[in-house]
Short mmCIF file of N, CA and C in Angstrom, two decimals:
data_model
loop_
_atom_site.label_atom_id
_atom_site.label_comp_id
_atom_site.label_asym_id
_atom_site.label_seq_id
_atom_site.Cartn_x
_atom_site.Cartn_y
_atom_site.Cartn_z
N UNK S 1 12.08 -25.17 2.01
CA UNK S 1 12.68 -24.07 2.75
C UNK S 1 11.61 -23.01 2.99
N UNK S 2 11.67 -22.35 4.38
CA UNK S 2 10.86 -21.22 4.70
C UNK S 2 11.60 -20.08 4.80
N UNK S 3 11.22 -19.26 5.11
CA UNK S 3 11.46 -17.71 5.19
C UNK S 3 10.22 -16.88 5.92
N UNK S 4 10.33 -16.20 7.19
CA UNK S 4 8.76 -15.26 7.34
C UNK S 4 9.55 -14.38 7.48
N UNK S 5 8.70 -13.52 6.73
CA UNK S 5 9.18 -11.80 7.23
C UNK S 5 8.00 -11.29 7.67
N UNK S 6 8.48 -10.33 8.99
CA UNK S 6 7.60 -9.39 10.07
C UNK S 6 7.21 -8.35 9.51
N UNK S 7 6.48 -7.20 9.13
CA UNK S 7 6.08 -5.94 9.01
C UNK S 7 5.56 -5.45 10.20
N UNK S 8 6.10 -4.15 10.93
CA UNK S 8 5.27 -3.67 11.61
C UNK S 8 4.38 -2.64 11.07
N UNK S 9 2.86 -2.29 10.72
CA UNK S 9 2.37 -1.39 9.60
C UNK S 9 1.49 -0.22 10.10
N UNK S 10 2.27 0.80 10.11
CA UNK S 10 1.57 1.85 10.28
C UNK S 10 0.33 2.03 10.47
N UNK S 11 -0.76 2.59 11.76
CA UNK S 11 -2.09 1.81 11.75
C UNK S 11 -2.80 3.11 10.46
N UNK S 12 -4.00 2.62 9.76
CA UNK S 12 -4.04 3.22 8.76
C UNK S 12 -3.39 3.26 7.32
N UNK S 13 -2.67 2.58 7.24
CA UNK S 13 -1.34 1.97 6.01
C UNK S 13 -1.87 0.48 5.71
N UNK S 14 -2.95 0.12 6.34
CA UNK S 14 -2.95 -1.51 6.22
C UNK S 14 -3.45 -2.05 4.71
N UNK S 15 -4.36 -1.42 3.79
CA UNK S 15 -4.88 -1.46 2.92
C UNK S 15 -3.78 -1.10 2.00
N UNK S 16 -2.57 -0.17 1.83
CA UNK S 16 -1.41 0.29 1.11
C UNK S 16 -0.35 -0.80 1.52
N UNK S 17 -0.21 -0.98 2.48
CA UNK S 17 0.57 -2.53 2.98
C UNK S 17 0.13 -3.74 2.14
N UNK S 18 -1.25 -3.94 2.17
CA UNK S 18 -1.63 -5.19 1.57
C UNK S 18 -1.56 -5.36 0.29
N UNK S 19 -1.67 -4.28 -0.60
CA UNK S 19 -1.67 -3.97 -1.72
C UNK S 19 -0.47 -4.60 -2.37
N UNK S 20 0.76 -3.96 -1.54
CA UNK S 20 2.51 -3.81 -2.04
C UNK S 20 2.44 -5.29 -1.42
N UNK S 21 1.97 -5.80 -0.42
CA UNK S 21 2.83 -7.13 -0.09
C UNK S 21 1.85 -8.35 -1.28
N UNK S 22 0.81 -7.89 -1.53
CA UNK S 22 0.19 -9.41 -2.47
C UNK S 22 0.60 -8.82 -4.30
N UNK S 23 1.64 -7.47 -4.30
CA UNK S 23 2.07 -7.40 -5.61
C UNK S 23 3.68 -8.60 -5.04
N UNK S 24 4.67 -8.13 -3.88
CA UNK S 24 5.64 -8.77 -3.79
C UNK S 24 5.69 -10.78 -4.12
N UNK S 25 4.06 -11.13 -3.35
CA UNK S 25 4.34 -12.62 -3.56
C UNK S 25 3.53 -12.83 -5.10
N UNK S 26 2.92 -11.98 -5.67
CA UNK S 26 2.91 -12.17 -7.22
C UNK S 26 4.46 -12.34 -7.86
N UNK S 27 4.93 -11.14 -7.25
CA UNK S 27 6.66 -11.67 -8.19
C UNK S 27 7.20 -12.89 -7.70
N UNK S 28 7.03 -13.75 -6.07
CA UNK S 28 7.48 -14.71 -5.58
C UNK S 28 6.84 -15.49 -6.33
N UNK S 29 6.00 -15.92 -6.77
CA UNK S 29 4.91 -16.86 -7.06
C UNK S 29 5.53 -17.56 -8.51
N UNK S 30 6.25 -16.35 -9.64
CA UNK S 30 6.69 -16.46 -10.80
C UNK S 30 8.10 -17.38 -10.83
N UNK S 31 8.57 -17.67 -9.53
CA UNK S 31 10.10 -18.25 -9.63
C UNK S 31 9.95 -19.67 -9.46
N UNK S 32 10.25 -20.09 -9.92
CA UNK S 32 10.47 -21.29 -9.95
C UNK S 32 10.91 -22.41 -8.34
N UNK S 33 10.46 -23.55 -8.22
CA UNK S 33 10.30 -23.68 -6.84
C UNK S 33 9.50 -22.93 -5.95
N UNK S 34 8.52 -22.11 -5.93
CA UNK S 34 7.59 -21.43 -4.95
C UNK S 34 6.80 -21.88 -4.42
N UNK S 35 6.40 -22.08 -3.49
CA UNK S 35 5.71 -23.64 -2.97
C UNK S 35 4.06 -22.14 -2.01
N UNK S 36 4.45 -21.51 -2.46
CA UNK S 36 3.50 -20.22 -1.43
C UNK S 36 3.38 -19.56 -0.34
N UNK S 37 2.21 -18.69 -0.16
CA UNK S 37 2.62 -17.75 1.00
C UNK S 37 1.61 -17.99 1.70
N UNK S 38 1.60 -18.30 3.45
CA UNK S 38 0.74 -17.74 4.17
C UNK S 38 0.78 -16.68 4.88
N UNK S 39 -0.38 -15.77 4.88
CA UNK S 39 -0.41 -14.37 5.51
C UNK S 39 -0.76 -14.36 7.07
N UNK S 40 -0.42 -13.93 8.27
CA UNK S 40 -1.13 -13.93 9.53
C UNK S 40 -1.06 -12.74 9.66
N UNK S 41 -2.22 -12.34 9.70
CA UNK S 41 -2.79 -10.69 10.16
C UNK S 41 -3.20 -10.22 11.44
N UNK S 42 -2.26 -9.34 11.68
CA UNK S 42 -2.29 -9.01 13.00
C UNK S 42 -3.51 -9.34 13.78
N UNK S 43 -3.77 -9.39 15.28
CA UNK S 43 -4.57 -9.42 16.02
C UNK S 43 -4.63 -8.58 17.57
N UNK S 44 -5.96 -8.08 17.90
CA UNK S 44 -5.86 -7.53 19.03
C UNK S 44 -5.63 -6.26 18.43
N UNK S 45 -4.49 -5.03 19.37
CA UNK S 45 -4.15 -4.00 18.95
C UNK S 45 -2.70 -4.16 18.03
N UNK S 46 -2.61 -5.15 17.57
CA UNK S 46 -0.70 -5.62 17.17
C UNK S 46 -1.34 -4.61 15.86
N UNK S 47 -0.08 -4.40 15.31
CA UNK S 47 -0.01 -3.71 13.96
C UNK S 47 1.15 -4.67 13.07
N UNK S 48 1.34 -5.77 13.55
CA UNK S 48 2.44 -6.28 13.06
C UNK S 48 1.97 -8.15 11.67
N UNK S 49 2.39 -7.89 11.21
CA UNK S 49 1.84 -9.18 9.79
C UNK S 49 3.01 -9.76 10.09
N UNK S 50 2.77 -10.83 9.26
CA UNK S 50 4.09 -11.96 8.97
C UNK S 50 3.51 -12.38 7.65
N UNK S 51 4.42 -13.20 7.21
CA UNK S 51 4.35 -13.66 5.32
C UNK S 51 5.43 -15.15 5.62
N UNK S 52 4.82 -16.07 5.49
CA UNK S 52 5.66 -16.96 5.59
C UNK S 52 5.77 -17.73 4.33
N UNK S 53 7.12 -17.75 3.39
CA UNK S 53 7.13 -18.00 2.40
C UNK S 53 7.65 -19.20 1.85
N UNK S 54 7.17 -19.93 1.48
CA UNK S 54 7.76 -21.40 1.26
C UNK S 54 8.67 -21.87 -0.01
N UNK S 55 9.40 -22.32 -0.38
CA UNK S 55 10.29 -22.70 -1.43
C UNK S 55 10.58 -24.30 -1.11
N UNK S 56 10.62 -24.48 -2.59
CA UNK S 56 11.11 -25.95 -2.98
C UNK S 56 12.24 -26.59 -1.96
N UNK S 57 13.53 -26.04 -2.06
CA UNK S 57 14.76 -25.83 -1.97
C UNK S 57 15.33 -24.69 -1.59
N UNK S 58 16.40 -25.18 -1.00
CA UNK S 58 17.93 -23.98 -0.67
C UNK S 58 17.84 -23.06 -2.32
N UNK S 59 18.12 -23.75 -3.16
CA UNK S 59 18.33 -23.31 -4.34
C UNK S 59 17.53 -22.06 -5.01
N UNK S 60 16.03 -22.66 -5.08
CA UNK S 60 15.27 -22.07 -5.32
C UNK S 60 14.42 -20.47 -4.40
N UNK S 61 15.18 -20.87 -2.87
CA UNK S 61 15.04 -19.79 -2.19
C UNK S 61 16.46 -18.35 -2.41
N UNK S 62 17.37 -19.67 -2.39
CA UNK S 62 18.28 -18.09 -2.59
C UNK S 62 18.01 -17.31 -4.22
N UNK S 63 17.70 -18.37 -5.07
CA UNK S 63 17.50 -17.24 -6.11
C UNK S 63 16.30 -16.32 -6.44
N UNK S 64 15.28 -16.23 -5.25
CA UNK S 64 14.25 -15.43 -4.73
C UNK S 64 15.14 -14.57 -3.85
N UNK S 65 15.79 -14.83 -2.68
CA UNK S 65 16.27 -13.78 -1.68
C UNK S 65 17.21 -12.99 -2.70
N UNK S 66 18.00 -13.57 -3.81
CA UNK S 66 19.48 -12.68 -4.62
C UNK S 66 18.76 -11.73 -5.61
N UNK S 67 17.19 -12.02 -5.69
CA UNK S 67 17.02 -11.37 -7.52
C UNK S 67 16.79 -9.68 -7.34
N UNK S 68 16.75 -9.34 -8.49
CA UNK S 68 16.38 -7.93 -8.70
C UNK S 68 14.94 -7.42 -8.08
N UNK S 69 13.95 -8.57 -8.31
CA UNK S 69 12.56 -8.62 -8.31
C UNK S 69 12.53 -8.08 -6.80
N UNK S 70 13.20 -9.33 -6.29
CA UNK S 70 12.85 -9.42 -4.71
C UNK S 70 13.01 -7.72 -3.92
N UNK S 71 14.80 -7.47 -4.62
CA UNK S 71 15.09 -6.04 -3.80
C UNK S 71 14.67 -4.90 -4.33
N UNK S 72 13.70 -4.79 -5.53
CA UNK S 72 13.13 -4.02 -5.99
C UNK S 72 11.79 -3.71 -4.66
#
């Protein structure tokens, strides 16, 4: 199972962006079924990332999308 989520990032925020998003797939990384993340970093003038996050399973993704970790 996949999942990407979009950020659009404030220009100047990119280094405070990157920071918070490679602490978020440290907590993804810890669950069980996490299969990993690829990052695509904006290009051109875009300000916009994606995180495409991979999981084992249905299973193993919803209990990444339901946890505390995640909506923290």
């Amino acid at each position: 199972m996949t999942v990407v989520y979009p950020w659009e990032v404030t220009p100047g925020g990119e280094t405070e962006f990157e920071q918070w998003a490679h602490g978020v797939e440290a907590e993804a990384a810890a669950f069980t079924g996490h299969r990993g993340v690829t990052w695509l970093r904006p290009e051109d003038d875009s300000h916009r990332y994606h995180a495409v996050v991979r999981f084992a399973d249905t299973e193993s993704l919803d209990r990444w999308m339901t946890s505390p970790q995640r909506a923290a």
